[in-house]
Coordinates of C-alpha atoms in Angstrom, one line a residue:
X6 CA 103.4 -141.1 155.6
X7 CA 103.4 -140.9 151.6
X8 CA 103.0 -144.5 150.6
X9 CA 105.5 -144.9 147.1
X10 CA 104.7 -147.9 144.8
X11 CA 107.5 -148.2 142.2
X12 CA 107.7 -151.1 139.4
X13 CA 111.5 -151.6 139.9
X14 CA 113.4 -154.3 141.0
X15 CA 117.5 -155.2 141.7
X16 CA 119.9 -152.3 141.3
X17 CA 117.1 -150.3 140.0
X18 CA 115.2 -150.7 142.9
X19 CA 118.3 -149.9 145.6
X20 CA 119.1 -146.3 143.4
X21 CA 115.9 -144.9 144.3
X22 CA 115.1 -146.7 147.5
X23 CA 118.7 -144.4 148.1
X24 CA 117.4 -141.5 146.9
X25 CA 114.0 -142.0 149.2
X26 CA 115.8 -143.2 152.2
X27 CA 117.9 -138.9 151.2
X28 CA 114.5 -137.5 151.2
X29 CA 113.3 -138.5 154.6
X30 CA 116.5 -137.5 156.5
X31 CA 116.3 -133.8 154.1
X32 CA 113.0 -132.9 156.6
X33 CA 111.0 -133.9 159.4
X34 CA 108.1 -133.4 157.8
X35 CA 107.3 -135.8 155.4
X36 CA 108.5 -140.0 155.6
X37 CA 108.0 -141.7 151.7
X38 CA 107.8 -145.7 152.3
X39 CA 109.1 -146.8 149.4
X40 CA 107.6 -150.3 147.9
X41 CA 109.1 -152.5 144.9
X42 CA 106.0 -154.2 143.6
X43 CA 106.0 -156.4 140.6
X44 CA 103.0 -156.1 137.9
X45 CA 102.5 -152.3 139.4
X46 CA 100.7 -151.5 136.8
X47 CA 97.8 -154.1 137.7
X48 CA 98.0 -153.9 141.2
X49 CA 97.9 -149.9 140.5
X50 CA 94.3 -150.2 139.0
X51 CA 92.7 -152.7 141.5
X52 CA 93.9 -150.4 144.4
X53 CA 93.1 -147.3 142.5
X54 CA 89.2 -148.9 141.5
X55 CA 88.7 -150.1 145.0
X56 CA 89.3 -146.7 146.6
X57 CA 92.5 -147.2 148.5
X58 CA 95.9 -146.2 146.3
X59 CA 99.4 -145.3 147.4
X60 CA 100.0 -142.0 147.1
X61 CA 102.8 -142.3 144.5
X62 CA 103.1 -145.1 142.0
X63 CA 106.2 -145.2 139.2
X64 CA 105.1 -146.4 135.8
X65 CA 105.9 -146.2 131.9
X66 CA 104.6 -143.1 129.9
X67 CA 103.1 -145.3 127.8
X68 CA 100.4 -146.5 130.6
X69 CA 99.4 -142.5 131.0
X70 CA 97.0 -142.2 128.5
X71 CA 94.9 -145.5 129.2
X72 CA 95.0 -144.9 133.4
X73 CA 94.1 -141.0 132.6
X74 CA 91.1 -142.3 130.7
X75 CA 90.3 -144.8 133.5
X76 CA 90.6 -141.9 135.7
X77 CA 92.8 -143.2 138.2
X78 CA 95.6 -140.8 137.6
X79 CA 95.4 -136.7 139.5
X80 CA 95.9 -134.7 136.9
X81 CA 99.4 -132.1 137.9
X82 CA 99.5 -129.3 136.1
X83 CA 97.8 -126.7 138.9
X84 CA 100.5 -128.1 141.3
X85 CA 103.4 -128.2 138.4
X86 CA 102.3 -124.3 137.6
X87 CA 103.3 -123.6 141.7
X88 CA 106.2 -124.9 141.7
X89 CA 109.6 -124.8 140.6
X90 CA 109.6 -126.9 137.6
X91 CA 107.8 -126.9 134.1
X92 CA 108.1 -128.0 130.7
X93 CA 110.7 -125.9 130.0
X94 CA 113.0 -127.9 132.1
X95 CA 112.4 -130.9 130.3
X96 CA 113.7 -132.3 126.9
X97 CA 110.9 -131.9 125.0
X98 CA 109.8 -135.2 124.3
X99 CA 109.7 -136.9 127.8
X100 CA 107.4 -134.0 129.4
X101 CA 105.4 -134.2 126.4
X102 CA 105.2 -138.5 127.2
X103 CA 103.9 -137.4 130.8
X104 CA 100.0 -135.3 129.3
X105 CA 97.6 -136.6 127.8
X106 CA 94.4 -134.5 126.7
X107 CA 95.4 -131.5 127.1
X108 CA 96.5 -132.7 130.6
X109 CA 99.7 -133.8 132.4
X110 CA 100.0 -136.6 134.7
X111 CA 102.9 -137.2 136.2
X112 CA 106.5 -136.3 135.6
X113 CA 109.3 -138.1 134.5
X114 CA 112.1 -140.0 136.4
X115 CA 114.1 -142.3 134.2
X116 CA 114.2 -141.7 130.6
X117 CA 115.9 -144.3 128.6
X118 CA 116.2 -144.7 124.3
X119 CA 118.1 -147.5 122.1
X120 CA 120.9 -147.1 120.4
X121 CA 123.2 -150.2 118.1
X122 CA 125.7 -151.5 120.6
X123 CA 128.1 -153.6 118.5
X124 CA 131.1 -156.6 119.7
X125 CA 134.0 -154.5 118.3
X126 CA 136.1 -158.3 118.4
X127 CA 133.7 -159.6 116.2
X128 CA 133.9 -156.9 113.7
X129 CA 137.7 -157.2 113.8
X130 CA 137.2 -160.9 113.5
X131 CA 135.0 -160.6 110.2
X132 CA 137.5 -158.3 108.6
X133 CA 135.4 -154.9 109.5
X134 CA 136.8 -151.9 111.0
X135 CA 135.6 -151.8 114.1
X136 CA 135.2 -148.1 114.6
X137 CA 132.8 -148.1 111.6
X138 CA 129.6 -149.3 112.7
X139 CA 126.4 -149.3 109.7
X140 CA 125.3 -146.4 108.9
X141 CA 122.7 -147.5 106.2
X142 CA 120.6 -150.1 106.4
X143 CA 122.4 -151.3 103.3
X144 CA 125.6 -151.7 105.1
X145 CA 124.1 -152.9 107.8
X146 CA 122.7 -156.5 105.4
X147 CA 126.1 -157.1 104.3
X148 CA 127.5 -156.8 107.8
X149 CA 125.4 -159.0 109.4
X150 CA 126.6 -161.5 106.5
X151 CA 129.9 -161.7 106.9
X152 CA 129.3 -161.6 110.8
X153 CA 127.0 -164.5 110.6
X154 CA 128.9 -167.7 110.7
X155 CA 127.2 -171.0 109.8
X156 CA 129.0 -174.6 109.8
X157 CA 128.9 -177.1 107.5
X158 CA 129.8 -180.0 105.8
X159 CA 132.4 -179.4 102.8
X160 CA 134.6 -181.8 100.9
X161 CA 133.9 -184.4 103.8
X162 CA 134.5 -182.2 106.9
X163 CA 133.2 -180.0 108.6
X164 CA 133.8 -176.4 107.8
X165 CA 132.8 -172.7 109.6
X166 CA 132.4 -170.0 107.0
X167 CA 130.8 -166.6 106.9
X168 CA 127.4 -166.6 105.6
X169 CA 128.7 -164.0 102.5
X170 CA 131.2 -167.2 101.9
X171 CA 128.3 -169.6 101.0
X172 CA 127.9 -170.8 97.6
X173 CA 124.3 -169.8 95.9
X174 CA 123.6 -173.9 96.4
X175 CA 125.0 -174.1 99.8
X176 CA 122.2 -171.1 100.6
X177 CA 119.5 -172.6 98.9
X178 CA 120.2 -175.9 100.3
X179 CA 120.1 -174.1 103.7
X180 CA 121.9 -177.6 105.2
X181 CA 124.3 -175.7 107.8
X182 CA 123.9 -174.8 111.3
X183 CA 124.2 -171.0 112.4
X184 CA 127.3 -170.9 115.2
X185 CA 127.1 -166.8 115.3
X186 CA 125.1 -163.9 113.8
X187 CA 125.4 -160.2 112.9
X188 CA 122.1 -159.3 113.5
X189 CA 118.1 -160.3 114.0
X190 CA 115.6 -157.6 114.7
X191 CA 113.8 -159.5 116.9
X192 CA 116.1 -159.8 119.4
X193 CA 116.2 -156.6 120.7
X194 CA 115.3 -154.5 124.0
X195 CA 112.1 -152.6 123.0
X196 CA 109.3 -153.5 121.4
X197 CA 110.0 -155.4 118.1
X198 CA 106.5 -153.7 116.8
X199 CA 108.6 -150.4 117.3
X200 CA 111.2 -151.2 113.9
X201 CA 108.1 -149.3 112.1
X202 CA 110.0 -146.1 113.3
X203 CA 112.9 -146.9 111.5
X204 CA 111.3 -146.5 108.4
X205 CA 108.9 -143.5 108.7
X206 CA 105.5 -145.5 110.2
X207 CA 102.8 -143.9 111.4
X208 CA 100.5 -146.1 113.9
X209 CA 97.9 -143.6 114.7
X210 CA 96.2 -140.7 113.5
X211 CA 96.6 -139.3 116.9
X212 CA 92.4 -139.3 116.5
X213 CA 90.3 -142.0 115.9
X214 CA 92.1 -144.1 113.4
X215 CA 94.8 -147.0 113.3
X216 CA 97.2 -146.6 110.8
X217 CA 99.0 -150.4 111.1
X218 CA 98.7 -150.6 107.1
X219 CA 100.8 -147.7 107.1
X220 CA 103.6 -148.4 104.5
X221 CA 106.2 -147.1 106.5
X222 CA 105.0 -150.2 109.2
X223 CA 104.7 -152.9 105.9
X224 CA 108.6 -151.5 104.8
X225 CA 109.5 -152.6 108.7
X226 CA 107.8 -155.9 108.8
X227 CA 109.2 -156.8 105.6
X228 CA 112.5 -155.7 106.8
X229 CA 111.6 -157.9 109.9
X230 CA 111.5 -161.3 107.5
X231 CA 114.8 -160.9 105.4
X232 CA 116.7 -162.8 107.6
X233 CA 114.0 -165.8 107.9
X234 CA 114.1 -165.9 104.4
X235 CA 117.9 -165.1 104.0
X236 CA 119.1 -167.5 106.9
X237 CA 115.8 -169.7 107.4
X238 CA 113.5 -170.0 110.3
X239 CA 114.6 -173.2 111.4
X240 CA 118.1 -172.6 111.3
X241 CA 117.2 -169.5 113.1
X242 CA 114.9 -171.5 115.8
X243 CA 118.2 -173.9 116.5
X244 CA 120.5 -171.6 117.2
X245 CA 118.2 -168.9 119.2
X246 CA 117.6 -172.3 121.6
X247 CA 120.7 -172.4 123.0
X248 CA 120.7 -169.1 124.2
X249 CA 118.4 -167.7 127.5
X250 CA 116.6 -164.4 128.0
X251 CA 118.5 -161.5 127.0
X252 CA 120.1 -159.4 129.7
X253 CA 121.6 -162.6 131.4
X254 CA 124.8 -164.2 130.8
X255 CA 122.8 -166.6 128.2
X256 CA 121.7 -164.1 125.9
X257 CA 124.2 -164.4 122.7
X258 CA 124.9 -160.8 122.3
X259 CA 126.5 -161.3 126.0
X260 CA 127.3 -164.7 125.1
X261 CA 129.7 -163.3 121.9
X262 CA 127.9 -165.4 119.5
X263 CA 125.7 -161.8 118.5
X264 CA 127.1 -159.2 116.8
X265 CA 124.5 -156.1 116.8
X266 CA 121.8 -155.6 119.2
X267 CA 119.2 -152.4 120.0
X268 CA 119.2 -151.8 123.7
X269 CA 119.4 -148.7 125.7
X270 CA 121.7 -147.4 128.1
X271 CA 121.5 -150.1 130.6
X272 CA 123.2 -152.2 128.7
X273 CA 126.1 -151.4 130.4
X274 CA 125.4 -152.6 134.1
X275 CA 124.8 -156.3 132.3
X276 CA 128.0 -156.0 130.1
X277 CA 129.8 -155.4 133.6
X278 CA 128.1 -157.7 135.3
X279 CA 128.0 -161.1 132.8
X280 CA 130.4 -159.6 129.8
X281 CA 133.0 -157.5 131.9
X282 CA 135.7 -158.0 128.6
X283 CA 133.6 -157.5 125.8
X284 CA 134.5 -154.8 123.7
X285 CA 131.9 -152.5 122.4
X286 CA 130.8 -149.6 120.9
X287 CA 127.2 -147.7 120.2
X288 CA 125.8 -146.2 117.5
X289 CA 122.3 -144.9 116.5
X290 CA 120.4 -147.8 114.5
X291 CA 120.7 -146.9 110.9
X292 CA 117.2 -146.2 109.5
X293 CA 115.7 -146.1 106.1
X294 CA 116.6 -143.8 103.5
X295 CA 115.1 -140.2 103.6
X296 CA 113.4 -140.8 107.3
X297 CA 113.3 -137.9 109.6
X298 CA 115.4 -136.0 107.2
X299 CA 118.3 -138.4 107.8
X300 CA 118.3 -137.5 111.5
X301 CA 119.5 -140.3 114.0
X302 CA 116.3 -142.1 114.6
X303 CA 115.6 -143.6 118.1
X304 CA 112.6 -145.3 120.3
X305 CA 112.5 -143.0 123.7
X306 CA 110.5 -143.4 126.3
X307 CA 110.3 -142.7 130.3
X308 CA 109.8 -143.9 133.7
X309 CA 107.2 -142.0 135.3
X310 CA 106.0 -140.9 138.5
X311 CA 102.1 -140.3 139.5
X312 CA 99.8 -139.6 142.0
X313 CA 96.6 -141.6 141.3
X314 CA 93.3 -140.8 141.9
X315 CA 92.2 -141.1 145.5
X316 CA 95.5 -140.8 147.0
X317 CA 95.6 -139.8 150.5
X318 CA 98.6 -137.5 150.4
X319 CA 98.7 -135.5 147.2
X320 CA 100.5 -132.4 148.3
X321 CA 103.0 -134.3 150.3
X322 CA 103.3 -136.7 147.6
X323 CA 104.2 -134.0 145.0
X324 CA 106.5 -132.5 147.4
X325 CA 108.4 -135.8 147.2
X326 CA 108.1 -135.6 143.1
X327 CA 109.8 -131.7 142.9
X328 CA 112.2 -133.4 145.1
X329 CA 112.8 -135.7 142.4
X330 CA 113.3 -133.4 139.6
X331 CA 115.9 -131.5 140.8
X332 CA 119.1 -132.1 138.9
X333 CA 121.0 -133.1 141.5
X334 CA 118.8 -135.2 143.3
X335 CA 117.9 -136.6 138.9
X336 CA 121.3 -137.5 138.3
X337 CA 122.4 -139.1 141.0
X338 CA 119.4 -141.6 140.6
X339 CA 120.7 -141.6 136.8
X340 CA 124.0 -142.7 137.8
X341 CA 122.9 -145.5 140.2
X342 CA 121.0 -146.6 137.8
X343 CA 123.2 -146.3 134.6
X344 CA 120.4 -144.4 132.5
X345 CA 120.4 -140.1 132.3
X346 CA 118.1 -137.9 133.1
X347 CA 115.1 -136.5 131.3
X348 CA 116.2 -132.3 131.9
X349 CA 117.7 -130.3 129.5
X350 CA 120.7 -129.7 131.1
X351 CA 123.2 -131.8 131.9
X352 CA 126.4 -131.3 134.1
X353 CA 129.6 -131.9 133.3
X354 CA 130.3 -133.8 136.2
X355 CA 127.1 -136.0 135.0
X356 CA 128.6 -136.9 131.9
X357 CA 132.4 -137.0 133.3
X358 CA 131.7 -139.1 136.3
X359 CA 129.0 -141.5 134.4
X360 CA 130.2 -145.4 134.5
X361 CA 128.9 -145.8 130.6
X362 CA 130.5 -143.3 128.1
X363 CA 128.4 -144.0 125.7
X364 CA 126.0 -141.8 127.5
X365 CA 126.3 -138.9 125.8
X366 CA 125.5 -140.8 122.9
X367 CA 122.0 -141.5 124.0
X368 CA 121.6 -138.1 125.2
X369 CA 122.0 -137.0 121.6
X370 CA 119.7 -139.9 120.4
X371 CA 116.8 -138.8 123.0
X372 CA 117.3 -134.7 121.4
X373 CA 117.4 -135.8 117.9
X374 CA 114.7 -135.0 115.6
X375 CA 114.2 -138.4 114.1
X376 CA 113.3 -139.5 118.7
X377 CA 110.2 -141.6 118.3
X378 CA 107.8 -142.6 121.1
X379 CA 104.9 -145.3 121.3
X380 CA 101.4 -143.6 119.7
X381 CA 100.1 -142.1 122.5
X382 CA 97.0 -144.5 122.8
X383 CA 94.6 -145.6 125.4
X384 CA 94.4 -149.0 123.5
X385 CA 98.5 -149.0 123.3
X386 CA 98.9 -152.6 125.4
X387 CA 96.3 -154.1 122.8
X388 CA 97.8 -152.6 119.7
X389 CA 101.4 -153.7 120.6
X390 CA 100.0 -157.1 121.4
X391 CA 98.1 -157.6 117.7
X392 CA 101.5 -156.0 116.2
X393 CA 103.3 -158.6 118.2
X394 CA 101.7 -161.6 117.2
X395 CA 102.1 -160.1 113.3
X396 CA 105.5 -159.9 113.6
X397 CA 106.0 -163.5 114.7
X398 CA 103.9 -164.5 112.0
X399 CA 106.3 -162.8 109.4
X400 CA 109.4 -163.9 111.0
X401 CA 108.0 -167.3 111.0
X402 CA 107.0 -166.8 107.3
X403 CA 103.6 -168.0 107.8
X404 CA 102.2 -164.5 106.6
X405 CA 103.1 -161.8 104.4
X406 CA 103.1 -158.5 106.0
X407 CA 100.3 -157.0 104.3
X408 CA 98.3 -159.8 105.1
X409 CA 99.4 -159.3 108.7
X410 CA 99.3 -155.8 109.3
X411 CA 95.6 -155.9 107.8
X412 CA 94.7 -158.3 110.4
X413 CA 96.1 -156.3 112.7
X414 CA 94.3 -152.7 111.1
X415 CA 90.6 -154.6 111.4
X416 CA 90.5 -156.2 115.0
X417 CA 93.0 -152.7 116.7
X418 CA 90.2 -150.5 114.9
X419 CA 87.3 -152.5 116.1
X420 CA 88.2 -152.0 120.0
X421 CA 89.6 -148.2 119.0
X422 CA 85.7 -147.5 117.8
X423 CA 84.4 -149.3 121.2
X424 CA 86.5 -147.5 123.6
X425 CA 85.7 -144.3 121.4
X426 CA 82.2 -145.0 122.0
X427 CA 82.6 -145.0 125.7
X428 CA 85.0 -141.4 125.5
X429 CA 82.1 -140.4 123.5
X430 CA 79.9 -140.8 126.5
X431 CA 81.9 -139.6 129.5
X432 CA 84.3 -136.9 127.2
X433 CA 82.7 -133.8 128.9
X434 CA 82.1 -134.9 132.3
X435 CA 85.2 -136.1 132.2
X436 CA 87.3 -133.0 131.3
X437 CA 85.2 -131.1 133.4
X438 CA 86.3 -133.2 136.3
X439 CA 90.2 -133.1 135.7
X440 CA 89.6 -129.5 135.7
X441 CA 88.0 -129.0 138.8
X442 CA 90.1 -131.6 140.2
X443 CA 93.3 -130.0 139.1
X444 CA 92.8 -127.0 141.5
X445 CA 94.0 -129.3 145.0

């Protein structure tokens, strides 16, 4: 029995318990007992450190390169070379998320990117084509002012006006309550420390050295306050209050009262399921003049599947991970859970039969040149964290962002020198056992 631990819950969850419950009935040889566990990623390591692991766990690529260094991760690439996959079969990107070190450790199952989706109504409302989302960043400021609509009091009553509308006093005065907006960067499904992309950041060296004073990262986070300043933090505050958690039928993109959000392909199952009449479109984000050549610029990144260290059944589980990979078997887990796959080719029954057409859409996105992923980082948790609490900082405008990021750039380089430190000590031993160990 091949014991499966997988992060997923919901819908998520029932695609690939579906696609496990194929597998068993395929053979008699094998039986995967799949198992939704929340916080896998914790409950991975305390299994994995006291000796007793499943024999497959599902996590996010960027988690490889910290477990790997941990050592709780079986390093694939012996078994990968004896089968019937390899990197070839992947786009690019997503095998190249899945190795670490020279290494690979694990192999991809979900990817997903962002892309603009956009309330087509509310465009036509605010007098904008709605076909025509922003393509510049530019465009993209003056839409999200005429989309934002504040109320206030003029003449004696009460009046709703587009933000562009406002007098110079009425904006300084800032005495108006915000009803709807175009757009805030900080609502959106990925990492709000990953707008740096957007504008040509580099985090890391990709050696020993953190680059969060990089001035592609201080464009972004001053980016990130425009519409503190523009709108105010309070006004802001109030109307972010009456909304709930995004992806829920409270969120104000789902709501109507939200123009422009990032979020990935996904999207869709919520729209259906709390939004079914919005009308909608996607588009890549706009990004800053000159970055990746002008490409379409994108976050991607993928669900994963590994063996950890210790597991009990490696060669059955890996069995159960070829499985997997096999287009078939990839996009019908795609499907059922509204994402695509991470292969290079694509059928046209995939893209024909697929309940979001914007798919193809963040196909291109995840191929483009300007795709970004997380730094690949033992210390990425921690980073993201100090990035995190910058970014509320400068949205809150309690800190300019090169005061922030510095911040940020002395405490992320102090724990990147200690865990260094302790590479430093256990490099060679280390390599030499994902080498041996990579012949099972």
């Amino acid at each position: 029995m091949v014991s499966y631990w997988e992060k997923w819950s919901g819908y998520e969850a029932d695609a690939m318990r579906a696609i496990v419950d194929d597998f068993n009935r395929s053979q008699d040889r094998i039986e995967v007992r799949f198992l939704s566990v929340s916080q896998v990623d914790v409950k991975f390591l305390l299994a994995a450190s006291s000796g007793d692991p499943p024999d497959l766990a599902g996590l996010w690529s960027f988690s490889i390169p910290d477990f790997a260094e941990k050592n709780a991760l079986t390093p694939l690439d012996e078994a990968i070379a004896g089968s019937a996959v390899g990197a070839d079969d992947y786009i690019p990107l997503f095998f190249e998320l899945c190795r670490h070190r020279g290494f690979t450790w694990g192999l991809p199952t979900t990817p997903g990117c962002v892309g603009l989706f956009y309330n087509k109504k509310l465009f036509r409302e605010a007098g904008l084509d709605p076909e025509r989302p922003p393509r510049t960043l530019e465009e993209l400021h003056e839409m999200n002012r005429r989309l934002t609509l504040v109320e206030l009091e003029r003449e004696g009553r009460r009046a709703r006006v587009a933000f562009a509308d406002l007098t110079a006093a009425e904006r300084d005065r800032k005495r108006y309550s915000i009803v709807q907006v175009g757009h805030l960067p900080q609502n959106a499904g990925m990492f709000v420390s990953a707008w740096g992309n957007w504008f040509g950041a580099e985090y890391f060296d990709g050696d020993r050295t953190i680059l969060a004073n990089d001035p592609g990262l201080r464009a972004a986070y001053e980016w990130l306050r425009e519409p503190s300043v523009e709108f105010g933090v309070e006004q802001i505050r109030l109307f972010g209050a009456g909304f709930g958690v995004s992806q829920s039928a409270q969120s104000p993109f789902l709501g109507g009262s939200e123009a422009m959000i990032v979020q990935g392909p996904w999207m869709k199952n919520f729209i259906d399921q709390y939004a079914p009449g919005l009308e909608w479109g996607v588009a890549p984000f706009p990004a800053a003049a000159g970055v990746a050549d002008g490409a379409p610029v994108a976050l991607v990144e993928t669900d994963v599947i590994v063996i950890p260290r210790g597991a009990k059944h490696p060669r059955e589980a890996f069995e159960f991970i070829v499985y997997l990979q096999r287009q078939d078997v990839a996009e019908r887990l795609a499907l059922a859970q509204g994402k695509f796959t991470a292969l290079r080719r694509v059928t046209p029954e995939f893209e024909r039969n697929h309940p979001n057409p914007a798919v193809p859409t963040f196909i291109e996105l995840a191929r483009s040149p300007g795709a970004r992923a997380v730094p690949r980082l033992a210390i990425w948790r921690e980073y993201n964290e100090e990035l995190v609490v910058a970014a509320e900082r400068v949205l809150n405008l309690r800190a300019e962002p090169a005061e922030a990021l510095a911040e940020v750039q002395e405490r992320v380089q102090w724990r990147l020198d200690r865990v260094m430190r302790r590479w430093d000590a256990v490099k060679e031993r280390r390599l030499e056992e994902w080498r041996e160990h990579a012949h099972w």
